[in-house]
Amino acid sequence: MKKIIIVILISLGFVNCSDDYVSRNSLTQIAEGNFWQSESDAFLALNGVYAALQAKSMYGGHLNGFMGIPGFDGFSDNCYNNFKWEGPGIFMEGVANSASGPIENIWNDHYRGIARVNDVIRNVKNISIDLVPQDTKDALLGQAYFLRALFYFNLAVYFEEVPLITEPQTLDEAFVPKNTYAEINAQILEDLKFASEKLPVSHPSNLYGYATKGAALGLFARVQLYNKEYTGPFGVAELTNQIMGLGYALHPNYAELFTEAGETSSEVVFAVRFLRGDNTSSGETFSATFLGFPKGDMRPMPNLVNDYLCIDGLSITTSPLYDANNKGNNRDPRANASVYFRGDQYMDSPVRNFPGAAAAPFGQRKYIRRGPDALGNAVFGEGSQDFHVIRYADVLLMRAEALVETGDVPGARDLINQLRARVGMPNVQSANQNQMRIIVRQERRVELAFEGLRFMDIKRWNEVQDAFRRAESDQYPGYNPSYQGRRSEVFPIPQSEVDVNPKLIQNPVWQ
C-alpha cells in the first residue's frame, strides 16, 4: 500500500547534532538566522509538531516499554497491563508514584509538543505576509491551535492541573506555577474556536493527515462532552451537528477500519499517521505483537468481553445463543473484530492459533498485526498502522450521549441504531432515559474498545471506582487492581519536575 506521510523535518532547537555533523556546511541544518523565511519553513516547523504526536508515550505506543495513549484502556476495566511496569498496571494496582517513569514520559512528550507548537504560533504570527499569504498563515495557525488543544486536553484529563504555557520560553522564564483545570479548559476552548473557523474541510492528497475543520470540531465536541456542556452554540449537540454535514460516513467493514486498508476511510476524522520503510523512520509499535501471543502486554478483561451482546441483541446472561464453550460464537461482530477468542488464528505468517487459558483467556485483536507487513516489517518491530484519534462513530456516540442527557431519547436511539446497523446488530426498539443512558455507555465501550478513551469516559461518568470493582471481580491471576480514591483518578506531577521548579506544587492528592 502506498502511503503519503507528512515529511518530518525538525525546526530550530528540536534536536542536537553531533560535532562531526555540525562541522559541515549542511544543506538541512536549520539556524535561527536562516529559518522562518518562507512558507516551506513554516510547514517544516509544523511537521515537527506532528512528529511529537508519533512519540512512543504519545500515539506511537509500545510493545515492551512505557505505554502510550493507544494502551490507555489499561487505566480502566477494559485491559490488563500484564507488563505492569509499562504504566497502567502499576497505576491500577495503586503502586504508581510521582517518580514513576511512565508518568514522567507522558508529561515530557506532551510538553515537548507544546514547546514546538508555541514556537510555530509565535513565528507564523510574525512572519511577513509578503512571505506567507494571510490565508495560509490562518490555516497554519488553525493547525497549530488544534494541536495545542489536543496536547492540553490530554494533560487536563490525566493530570488536571498543569502549567499553561502559551509562549516560547527562555531559561529564565521556565519556572512557572501550575494552572487550574478551568484556566486550561478556557485556553483549549479558545484554541478550538479559532481552529474550527480557520481549518479547511479537506486537504489535497499530499497533505492528507493534517487536521481539518472536522478534526477541530470533533476535538471540541470531545472536550465539551467531558465538561458536560451539551447545548448552546459550543455545546456537543451543535458541534456534532456541524460535523455531520461535512461528508463523513461509517466505514462498511468495522474490522477493516483498524488495518492499513482502512486508513483513508471517510470515517477517519483525525489520525496520527505512521510509516516505517527503507527511507522512513516514522514507525509505531502500538500494533506490534509477539509471535507466541497476541499483544501479550495488554490483555482484554473478561468484564469487557462479557459486555458484547449476542447477535440477537441480548446479553450473554439472557441470550439462548450464548455458548460458554465457544464464547466468540454468535456475538456482536465487533467482539470478534476486537478480541481473539480461544482457537482463533492470530498469526498468518507463521500460522498460529490463540490457545486461551485461565491466565489469559482473551487477546487483543483490534489494530494488532497478524504477520510481516507489505514493507517486510516484523510483527514485533515498528509498523505503519495509523492510529485513529477521532472517528465518525465517536462523533455519533458523543451526540447520542448529549441527546440522552438533554432528554432526546428517540434521537439518541436513532444514532445508536446507525452504529448497530453497520455491524448487523438488532436495533434498539424502545427505552426510557435511564435505559438509553446505559445503552449509550455500553455502546461506547464496545465500539471504542482499545482506542484509549475508556479512562476519560469512566472519569466523566464518575464511575472510576465502579470500574475498579469490575476489574477486581474478574480475578485475573497475578493482577490486583486497588482503588485508591482520587489517586486512581489523577496522575501525579512527575517528581523530577517538582524538584527543579520551585513554583510547581504537586497535586494535593499526591502530596
Short mmCIF file of C-alpha atoms in Angstrom, two decimals:
data_model
loop_
_atom_site.label_atom_id
_atom_site.label_comp_id
_atom_site.label_asym_id
_atom_site.label_seq_id
_atom_site.Cartn_x
_atom_site.Cartn_y
_atom_site.Cartn_z
CA MET A 1 0.00 0.00 0.00
CA LYS A 2 1.33 3.41 -0.95
CA LYS A 3 1.02 5.94 1.83
CA ILE A 4 1.76 9.65 1.73
CA ILE A 5 3.23 10.80 5.05
CA ILE A 6 3.86 14.37 6.12
CA VAL A 7 7.62 14.67 5.80
CA ILE A 8 9.14 15.34 9.19
CA LEU A 9 11.98 17.84 9.30
CA ILE A 10 12.78 19.27 12.66
CA SER A 11 12.94 23.01 13.18
CA LEU A 12 15.24 25.13 15.27
CA GLY A 13 16.18 23.72 18.66
CA PHE A 14 14.33 20.42 18.34
CA VAL A 15 17.38 18.12 18.02
CA ASN A 16 21.05 18.18 18.75
CA CYS A 17 23.63 17.28 16.13
CA SER A 18 26.99 15.65 16.62
CA ASP A 19 30.15 17.76 16.41
CA ASP A 20 31.07 15.87 13.28
CA TYR A 21 27.78 16.72 11.64
CA VAL A 22 27.65 20.41 12.56
CA SER A 23 31.20 21.00 11.36
CA ARG A 24 29.99 20.62 7.78
CA ASN A 25 28.10 23.10 5.63
CA SER A 26 24.84 21.23 5.89
CA LEU A 27 22.02 21.74 3.42
CA THR A 28 19.46 20.62 6.01
CA GLN A 29 20.69 22.15 9.25
CA ILE A 30 18.41 24.95 10.36
CA ALA A 31 19.81 28.01 12.12
CA GLU A 32 17.92 30.92 13.65
CA GLY A 33 19.26 33.34 11.10
CA ASN A 34 18.05 31.47 8.04
CA PHE A 35 14.74 29.97 9.21
CA TRP A 36 11.21 31.39 9.07
CA GLN A 37 11.98 32.93 5.70
CA SER A 38 9.36 31.15 3.59
CA GLU A 39 6.11 29.22 3.52
CA SER A 40 8.05 25.95 3.35
CA ASP A 41 9.87 26.87 6.57
CA ALA A 42 6.53 27.27 8.32
CA PHE A 43 5.32 23.89 7.10
CA LEU A 44 8.57 22.22 8.18
CA ALA A 45 8.16 23.58 11.70
CA LEU A 46 4.51 22.46 11.78
CA ASN A 47 5.62 18.99 10.72
CA GLY A 48 7.88 18.96 13.75
CA VAL A 49 4.79 19.33 15.92
CA TYR A 50 3.12 16.41 14.17
CA ALA A 51 6.30 14.40 14.78
CA ALA A 52 5.76 14.92 18.52
CA LEU A 53 2.46 13.03 18.22
CA GLN A 54 4.38 9.99 17.00
CA ALA A 55 6.39 9.62 20.24
CA LYS A 56 6.05 6.28 22.00
CA SER A 57 4.34 7.79 25.05
CA MET A 58 2.02 9.76 22.79
CA TYR A 59 0.37 7.82 19.95
CA GLY A 60 3.29 5.64 18.83
CA GLY A 61 2.68 3.17 21.62
CA HIS A 62 4.84 0.35 22.88
CA LEU A 63 5.05 -3.41 22.94
CA ASN A 64 7.60 -3.64 25.70
CA GLY A 65 8.14 -0.13 27.06
CA PHE A 66 6.37 2.77 28.74
CA MET A 67 2.82 2.78 27.47
CA GLY A 68 1.40 5.35 25.04
CA ILE A 69 -2.18 6.53 24.51
CA PRO A 70 -3.18 3.50 22.36
CA GLY A 71 -2.71 1.42 25.53
CA PHE A 72 -4.52 3.77 27.90
CA ASP A 73 -7.50 1.42 28.15
CA GLY A 74 -5.20 -0.28 30.65
CA PHE A 75 -6.04 2.60 33.02
CA SER A 76 -9.54 1.15 33.31
CA ASP A 77 -11.60 -2.03 33.40
CA ASN A 78 -11.01 -2.76 29.70
CA CYS A 79 -7.46 -4.12 29.71
CA TYR A 80 -4.95 -5.76 31.99
CA ASN A 81 -1.44 -4.40 31.51
CA ASN A 82 0.46 -7.64 32.04
CA PHE A 83 3.84 -5.87 31.94
CA LYS A 84 2.83 -3.68 34.85
CA TRP A 85 5.93 -1.50 34.81
CA GLU A 86 4.75 -0.07 31.47
CA GLY A 87 2.43 2.19 33.47
CA PRO A 88 -1.23 1.17 33.54
CA GLY A 89 -0.53 -1.94 35.62
CA ILE A 90 1.21 -0.16 38.49
CA PHE A 91 -1.37 2.64 38.39
CA MET A 92 -4.28 0.19 38.65
CA GLU A 93 -2.59 -1.68 41.49
CA GLY A 94 -2.03 1.55 43.40
CA VAL A 95 1.77 1.41 43.41
CA ALA A 96 2.50 4.19 40.90
CA ASN A 97 4.04 7.34 42.32
CA SER A 98 5.41 10.70 41.25
CA ALA A 99 8.76 9.12 40.35
CA SER A 100 7.24 6.52 38.01
CA GLY A 101 8.93 6.60 34.61
CA PRO A 102 5.75 6.09 32.53
CA ILE A 103 4.10 9.13 34.12
CA GLU A 104 7.19 11.25 33.51
CA ASN A 105 7.34 10.20 29.84
CA ILE A 106 3.69 11.11 29.26
CA TRP A 107 4.32 14.54 30.76
CA ASN A 108 7.56 15.14 28.84
CA ASP A 109 6.20 14.08 25.46
CA HIS A 110 3.20 16.39 25.79
CA TYR A 111 5.26 19.38 26.83
CA ARG A 112 7.74 18.69 24.05
CA GLY A 113 4.86 19.05 21.62
CA ILE A 114 3.61 22.19 23.39
CA ALA A 115 7.03 23.82 23.15
CA ARG A 116 7.17 23.13 19.44
CA VAL A 117 3.65 24.35 18.75
CA ASN A 118 4.17 27.57 20.70
CA ASP A 119 7.23 28.26 18.57
CA VAL A 120 5.15 27.74 15.44
CA ILE A 121 2.34 30.01 16.65
CA ARG A 122 4.68 32.89 17.54
CA ASN A 123 6.66 32.74 14.32
CA VAL A 124 3.74 32.21 11.96
CA LYS A 125 2.06 35.26 13.50
CA ASN A 126 5.21 37.30 12.99
CA ILE A 127 6.20 36.15 9.52
CA SER A 128 5.55 38.76 6.85
CA ILE A 129 2.53 38.35 4.58
CA ASP A 130 4.95 39.08 1.76
CA LEU A 131 6.49 35.68 2.55
CA VAL A 132 3.33 33.80 3.59
CA PRO A 133 -0.15 34.98 2.50
CA GLN A 134 -2.62 35.68 5.30
CA ASP A 135 -4.92 32.81 4.28
CA THR A 136 -2.02 30.39 4.55
CA LYS A 137 -0.98 31.88 7.88
CA ASP A 138 -4.51 31.40 9.20
CA ALA A 139 -4.56 27.78 8.03
CA LEU A 140 -1.18 27.10 9.64
CA LEU A 141 -2.33 28.71 12.86
CA GLY A 142 -5.52 26.64 12.74
CA GLN A 143 -3.36 23.50 12.63
CA ALA A 144 -1.22 24.74 15.49
CA TYR A 145 -4.10 25.73 17.75
CA PHE A 146 -5.78 22.37 17.15
CA LEU A 147 -2.60 20.53 18.11
CA ARG A 148 -2.05 22.65 21.21
CA ALA A 149 -5.63 21.97 22.30
CA LEU A 150 -5.05 18.24 21.83
CA PHE A 151 -1.89 18.28 23.96
CA TYR A 152 -3.52 20.29 26.72
CA PHE A 153 -6.76 18.33 26.78
CA ASN A 154 -4.84 15.10 27.32
CA LEU A 155 -2.92 16.74 30.16
CA ALA A 156 -6.11 18.19 31.67
CA VAL A 157 -7.83 14.80 31.73
CA TYR A 158 -4.94 12.89 33.27
CA PHE A 159 -3.13 15.50 35.40
CA GLU A 160 -5.95 18.07 35.80
CA GLU A 161 -3.77 20.99 36.94
CA VAL A 162 -0.62 21.69 34.92
CA PRO A 163 1.38 24.74 33.80
CA LEU A 164 -0.37 26.55 30.97
CA ILE A 165 2.40 27.74 28.65
CA THR A 166 1.31 29.60 25.53
CA GLU A 167 4.52 31.36 24.51
CA PRO A 168 8.06 30.13 23.81
CA GLN A 169 10.10 30.26 27.00
CA THR A 170 13.61 31.36 27.75
CA LEU A 171 15.53 29.60 30.52
CA ASP A 172 14.71 32.47 32.86
CA GLU A 173 11.00 32.00 32.14
CA ALA A 174 10.96 28.22 32.50
CA PHE A 175 9.86 28.08 36.15
CA VAL A 176 6.12 28.63 36.19
CA PRO A 177 3.31 27.50 38.54
CA LYS A 178 0.52 25.18 37.51
CA ASN A 179 -2.87 26.44 36.37
CA THR A 180 -6.33 25.24 37.32
CA TYR A 181 -8.38 22.95 35.12
CA ALA A 182 -10.76 25.87 34.47
CA GLU A 183 -7.91 28.03 33.17
CA ILE A 184 -6.56 25.25 30.96
CA ASN A 185 -10.02 24.45 29.67
CA ALA A 186 -10.65 28.10 28.78
CA GLN A 187 -7.49 28.14 26.65
CA ILE A 188 -8.43 24.86 24.97
CA LEU A 189 -11.83 26.25 24.02
CA GLU A 190 -10.34 29.44 22.59
CA ASP A 191 -7.81 27.45 20.56
CA LEU A 192 -10.52 25.20 19.17
CA LYS A 193 -12.84 28.09 18.31
CA PHE A 194 -10.07 29.55 16.16
CA ALA A 195 -9.09 26.20 14.65
CA SER A 196 -12.66 25.24 13.72
CA GLU A 197 -13.11 28.59 11.96
CA LYS A 198 -9.82 28.60 10.04
CA LEU A 199 -9.22 24.97 9.08
CA PRO A 200 -10.47 23.68 5.72
CA VAL A 201 -12.94 20.84 5.33
CA SER A 202 -10.29 18.80 3.49
CA HIS A 203 -6.72 18.96 2.23
CA PRO A 204 -5.13 17.92 -1.06
CA SER A 205 -3.81 14.36 -1.07
CA ASN A 206 -0.22 15.44 -0.45
CA LEU A 207 -1.31 16.98 2.88
CA TYR A 208 -3.52 14.07 3.96
CA GLY A 209 -3.12 13.70 7.72
CA TYR A 210 -3.20 17.40 8.56
CA ALA A 211 -6.06 18.45 10.84
CA THR A 212 -9.27 19.61 9.19
CA LYS A 213 -12.33 21.55 10.28
CA GLY A 214 -13.92 18.21 11.20
CA ALA A 215 -10.96 17.33 13.40
CA ALA A 216 -11.21 20.63 15.27
CA LEU A 217 -14.96 20.27 15.74
CA GLY A 218 -14.52 16.64 16.80
CA LEU A 219 -11.97 17.51 19.47
CA PHE A 220 -14.13 20.46 20.51
CA ALA A 221 -17.09 18.10 20.99
CA ARG A 222 -14.92 15.66 22.99
CA VAL A 223 -13.79 18.46 25.30
CA GLN A 224 -17.33 19.73 25.79
CA LEU A 225 -18.63 16.23 26.41
CA TYR A 226 -16.03 15.89 29.16
CA ASN A 227 -17.23 19.26 30.50
CA LYS A 228 -20.88 18.12 30.23
CA GLU A 229 -21.69 21.12 28.03
CA TYR A 230 -24.39 19.61 25.84
CA THR A 231 -26.30 22.61 24.50
CA GLY A 232 -25.65 26.09 23.16
CA PRO A 233 -23.57 27.30 20.19
CA PHE A 234 -20.48 25.48 21.51
CA GLY A 235 -22.27 22.52 23.06
CA VAL A 236 -21.86 18.91 21.97
CA ALA A 237 -25.16 18.80 20.09
CA GLU A 238 -24.33 21.78 17.88
CA LEU A 239 -20.70 20.83 17.32
CA THR A 240 -21.57 17.29 16.27
CA ASN A 241 -24.38 18.60 14.08
CA GLN A 242 -21.80 20.62 12.16
CA ILE A 243 -19.54 17.58 11.74
CA MET A 244 -22.43 15.52 10.38
CA GLY A 245 -22.68 17.94 7.46
CA LEU A 246 -19.03 17.56 6.39
CA GLY A 247 -19.26 14.29 4.46
CA TYR A 248 -18.04 11.71 7.00
CA ALA A 249 -19.60 8.24 6.99
CA LEU A 250 -19.29 4.95 8.83
CA HIS A 251 -16.90 2.52 7.17
CA PRO A 252 -18.89 -0.52 5.97
CA ASN A 253 -16.36 -3.02 7.35
CA TYR A 254 -15.68 -2.45 11.07
CA ALA A 255 -12.75 -4.88 11.28
CA GLU A 256 -11.01 -3.43 8.22
CA LEU A 257 -11.11 0.06 9.72
CA PHE A 258 -8.27 -0.85 12.09
CA THR A 259 -5.90 -2.08 9.43
CA GLU A 260 -3.83 -0.19 6.87
CA ALA A 261 -6.62 -0.82 4.34
CA GLY A 262 -8.94 1.39 6.41
CA GLU A 263 -6.61 4.33 6.95
CA THR A 264 -8.18 6.65 4.37
CA SER A 265 -11.77 5.74 5.18
CA SER A 266 -14.36 8.50 5.28
CA GLU A 267 -14.92 7.51 8.91
CA VAL A 268 -11.50 8.83 9.96
CA VAL A 269 -11.84 12.38 11.29
CA PHE A 270 -8.28 12.67 12.60
CA ALA A 271 -5.47 10.13 12.83
CA VAL A 272 -1.80 10.16 13.71
CA ARG A 273 -0.04 8.76 10.65
CA PHE A 274 2.90 6.36 10.65
CA LEU A 275 5.16 4.85 8.00
CA ARG A 276 8.09 2.55 8.60
CA GLY A 277 10.07 1.74 5.47
CA ASP A 278 13.50 1.74 3.91
CA ASN A 279 13.52 5.52 3.66
CA THR A 280 11.25 6.45 6.54
CA SER A 281 11.52 6.10 10.30
CA SER A 282 8.12 7.31 11.50
CA GLY A 283 7.01 3.87 12.64
CA GLU A 284 4.76 2.80 15.51
CA THR A 285 4.69 -0.12 17.91
CA PHE A 286 1.13 0.05 19.26
CA SER A 287 0.13 -2.53 16.60
CA ALA A 288 3.13 -4.75 17.34
CA THR A 289 2.75 -8.19 18.91
CA PHE A 290 4.78 -11.17 19.97
CA LEU A 291 4.97 -14.27 17.82
CA GLY A 292 3.85 -16.50 20.69
CA PHE A 293 0.95 -14.42 21.99
CA PRO A 294 -1.21 -11.58 20.60
CA LYS A 295 -0.17 -8.29 22.27
CA GLY A 296 0.93 -10.06 25.45
CA ASP A 297 1.39 -6.88 27.47
CA MET A 298 -2.23 -5.70 27.04
CA ARG A 299 -4.94 -8.30 27.60
CA PRO A 300 -8.70 -7.71 27.30
CA MET A 301 -10.51 -8.06 30.62
CA PRO A 302 -13.35 -10.60 30.90
CA ASN A 303 -15.79 -7.92 32.11
CA LEU A 304 -15.23 -6.04 28.82
CA VAL A 305 -15.68 -9.14 26.67
CA ASN A 306 -18.85 -10.02 28.56
CA ASP A 307 -20.32 -6.61 27.64
CA TYR A 308 -20.53 -7.53 23.95
CA LEU A 309 -24.08 -8.68 23.22
CA CYS A 310 -25.10 -11.74 21.26
CA ILE A 311 -26.33 -11.28 17.70
CA ASP A 312 -29.95 -11.36 18.92
CA GLY A 313 -29.27 -8.16 20.87
CA LEU A 314 -29.42 -9.88 24.24
CA SER A 315 -26.69 -10.12 26.88
CA ILE A 316 -24.75 -13.33 27.41
CA THR A 317 -26.73 -13.92 30.61
CA THR A 318 -30.11 -13.89 28.82
CA SER A 319 -29.46 -14.97 25.22
CA PRO A 320 -30.09 -18.62 24.27
CA LEU A 321 -27.39 -18.16 21.60
CA TYR A 322 -24.53 -17.77 24.06
CA ASP A 323 -22.15 -20.73 24.23
CA ALA A 324 -19.84 -20.68 27.23
CA ASN A 325 -17.60 -23.21 25.47
CA ASN A 326 -17.30 -21.03 22.36
CA LYS A 327 -17.53 -17.51 23.67
CA GLY A 328 -16.95 -15.81 20.34
CA ASN A 329 -19.79 -17.60 18.60
CA ASN A 330 -22.98 -15.64 17.88
CA ARG A 331 -21.57 -12.43 19.34
CA ASP A 332 -21.71 -8.81 18.20
CA PRO A 333 -19.28 -8.79 15.23
CA ARG A 334 -17.30 -6.04 16.97
CA ALA A 335 -16.31 -8.62 19.60
CA ASN A 336 -14.61 -10.85 17.04
CA ALA A 337 -13.08 -7.82 15.30
CA SER A 338 -11.61 -6.60 18.60
CA VAL A 339 -10.83 -9.73 20.62
CA TYR A 340 -9.16 -13.08 19.99
CA PHE A 341 -11.04 -15.99 21.49
CA ARG A 342 -9.64 -19.44 22.17
CA GLY A 343 -8.81 -21.23 18.92
CA ASP A 344 -8.76 -18.07 16.77
CA GLN A 345 -5.88 -17.75 14.31
CA TYR A 346 -3.89 -14.72 15.42
CA MET A 347 -0.82 -15.10 13.21
CA ASP A 348 -0.90 -15.62 9.46
CA SER A 349 2.83 -15.93 8.91
CA PRO A 350 3.71 -18.26 10.55
CA VAL A 351 0.22 -19.64 11.17
CA ARG A 352 -0.56 -19.77 14.87
CA ASN A 353 -3.77 -20.11 16.88
CA PHE A 354 -4.58 -18.46 20.17
CA PRO A 355 -4.62 -21.14 22.89
CA GLY A 356 -6.52 -19.20 25.54
CA ALA A 357 -6.00 -20.08 29.19
CA ALA A 358 -7.26 -19.18 32.63
CA ALA A 359 -4.38 -16.72 32.99
CA ALA A 360 -5.03 -15.22 29.53
CA PRO A 361 -8.50 -16.08 28.23
CA PHE A 362 -8.59 -13.32 25.57
CA GLY A 363 -6.19 -11.49 23.29
CA GLN A 364 -6.37 -8.03 21.69
CA ARG A 365 -7.19 -8.21 18.00
CA LYS A 366 -8.14 -4.65 17.06
CA TYR A 367 -5.18 -2.83 15.44
CA ILE A 368 -2.79 -5.75 16.04
CA ARG A 369 -0.73 -7.07 13.12
CA ARG A 370 -1.04 -10.71 12.02
CA GLY A 371 2.28 -11.09 10.26
CA PRO A 372 5.00 -9.13 8.45
CA ASP A 373 3.54 -6.14 6.61
CA ALA A 374 3.92 -5.26 2.93
CA LEU A 375 7.19 -3.49 3.67
CA GLY A 376 8.62 -6.51 5.46
CA ASN A 377 8.37 -5.12 9.00
CA ALA A 378 8.23 -7.90 11.58
CA VAL A 379 5.17 -8.11 13.85
CA PHE A 380 7.29 -7.30 16.91
CA GLY A 381 9.02 -4.29 15.32
CA GLU A 382 7.85 -0.90 14.14
CA GLY A 383 4.94 -0.80 11.71
CA SER A 384 2.93 1.62 9.60
CA GLN A 385 -0.55 1.47 11.11
CA ASP A 386 -2.25 4.85 11.64
CA PHE A 387 -3.96 5.48 14.97
CA HIS A 388 -7.46 6.97 14.80
CA VAL A 389 -7.67 9.76 17.37
CA ILE A 390 -11.19 10.77 16.32
CA ARG A 391 -13.53 8.84 14.05
CA TYR A 392 -17.09 9.42 12.94
CA ALA A 393 -18.51 6.61 15.11
CA ASP A 394 -17.27 8.50 18.16
CA VAL A 395 -18.92 11.68 16.85
CA LEU A 396 -22.26 9.84 16.69
CA LEU A 397 -21.73 8.44 20.17
CA MET A 398 -20.85 11.85 21.59
CA ARG A 399 -24.00 13.26 20.05
CA ALA A 400 -26.07 10.34 21.37
CA GLU A 401 -24.80 10.95 24.89
CA ALA A 402 -25.61 14.66 24.67
CA LEU A 403 -29.12 13.89 23.41
CA VAL A 404 -29.75 11.38 26.19
CA GLU A 405 -28.62 13.83 28.85
CA THR A 406 -30.90 16.55 27.44
CA GLY A 407 -33.94 14.25 27.15
CA ASP A 408 -33.99 13.44 23.42
CA VAL A 409 -34.16 9.68 23.83
CA PRO A 410 -35.51 8.94 20.31
CA GLY A 411 -32.70 10.97 18.76
CA ALA A 412 -30.09 9.06 20.74
CA ARG A 413 -31.71 5.74 19.82
CA ASP A 414 -31.54 6.54 16.11
CA LEU A 415 -27.81 7.26 16.34
CA ILE A 416 -27.13 4.02 18.23
CA ASN A 417 -29.09 2.12 15.63
CA GLN A 418 -26.84 3.55 12.89
CA LEU A 419 -23.83 2.07 14.65
CA ARG A 420 -25.55 -1.25 15.22
CA ALA A 421 -26.72 -1.45 11.60
CA ARG A 422 -23.13 -1.13 10.41
CA VAL A 423 -22.30 -4.48 12.07
CA GLY A 424 -25.67 -6.16 11.55
CA MET A 425 -26.85 -5.93 15.16
CA PRO A 426 -30.57 -5.54 16.01
CA ASN A 427 -32.00 -2.08 16.55
CA VAL A 428 -32.89 -0.66 19.92
CA GLN A 429 -36.69 -0.55 19.80
CA SER A 430 -37.67 1.45 22.86
CA ALA A 431 -36.12 2.69 26.07
CA ASN A 432 -36.64 5.35 28.71
CA GLN A 433 -33.95 7.92 29.52
CA ASN A 434 -32.17 5.81 32.15
CA GLN A 435 -32.22 2.70 29.96
CA MET A 436 -30.95 4.69 26.99
CA ARG A 437 -28.13 6.15 29.07
CA ILE A 438 -27.00 2.61 29.91
CA ILE A 439 -27.25 1.57 26.27
CA VAL A 440 -25.22 4.56 25.05
CA ARG A 441 -22.48 3.92 27.60
CA GLN A 442 -22.31 0.25 26.74
CA GLU A 443 -22.23 1.09 23.04
CA ARG A 444 -19.31 3.46 23.60
CA ARG A 445 -17.45 0.70 25.37
CA VAL A 446 -17.81 -1.99 22.72
CA GLU A 447 -17.46 0.36 19.74
CA LEU A 448 -14.37 2.18 21.03
CA ALA A 449 -12.56 -0.54 22.96
CA PHE A 450 -8.74 -0.35 22.75
CA GLU A 451 -8.83 3.20 21.39
CA GLY A 452 -7.54 4.87 24.57
CA LEU A 453 -10.79 6.61 25.54
CA ARG A 454 -12.14 4.45 28.36
CA PHE A 455 -10.44 6.31 31.23
CA MET A 456 -11.88 9.68 30.25
CA ASP A 457 -15.29 8.06 29.84
CA ILE A 458 -15.44 6.45 33.29
CA LYS A 459 -13.98 9.58 34.86
CA ARG A 460 -16.61 11.76 33.16
CA TRP A 461 -19.35 9.41 34.38
CA ASN A 462 -17.95 9.27 37.94
CA GLU A 463 -17.54 5.51 37.51
CA VAL A 464 -13.83 5.07 38.22
CA GLN A 465 -14.43 3.21 41.47
CA ASP A 466 -17.06 1.02 39.81
CA ALA A 467 -14.57 0.23 37.03
CA PHE A 468 -12.00 -0.86 39.61
CA ARG A 469 -14.61 -3.13 41.19
CA ARG A 470 -15.33 -4.72 37.81
CA ALA A 471 -11.62 -5.26 37.22
CA GLU A 472 -11.24 -6.77 40.68
CA SER A 473 -14.21 -9.11 40.15
CA ASP A 474 -12.54 -10.64 37.11
CA GLN A 475 -9.94 -12.15 39.47
CA TYR A 476 -7.26 -12.12 36.80
CA PRO A 477 -4.36 -14.27 38.10
CA GLY A 478 -1.49 -12.05 39.25
CA TYR A 479 -3.49 -8.83 38.88
CA ASN A 480 -4.66 -6.90 41.92
CA PRO A 481 -6.38 -3.64 40.95
CA SER A 482 -6.98 -1.50 44.02
CA TYR A 483 -8.98 1.73 44.07
CA GLN A 484 -7.03 4.43 45.90
CA GLY A 485 -9.62 7.20 45.89
CA ARG A 486 -8.58 10.30 43.99
CA ARG A 487 -5.12 8.81 43.40
CA SER A 488 -6.83 6.41 40.99
CA GLU A 489 -8.36 9.31 39.07
CA VAL A 490 -5.47 11.71 38.51
CA PHE A 491 -1.78 11.31 37.69
CA PRO A 492 0.90 12.85 39.91
CA ILE A 493 3.09 15.60 38.51
CA PRO A 494 6.49 13.96 37.90
CA GLN A 495 8.74 14.43 40.91
CA SER A 496 11.60 15.49 38.64
CA GLU A 497 9.53 18.49 37.56
CA VAL A 498 8.61 19.45 41.11
CA ASP A 499 12.25 19.14 42.21
CA VAL A 500 13.60 21.58 39.60
CA ASN A 501 10.73 24.07 39.58
CA PRO A 502 10.22 25.84 42.92
CA LYS A 503 6.92 27.31 41.68
CA LEU A 504 5.39 23.94 40.79
CA ILE A 505 3.30 22.37 43.56
CA GLN A 506 2.33 18.71 43.47
CA ASN A 507 -1.34 17.82 43.08
CA PRO A 508 -2.74 17.77 46.66
CA VAL A 509 -3.90 14.14 46.42
CA TRP A 510 -0.30 13.11 45.73
CA GLN A 511 1.39 15.22 48.42
#
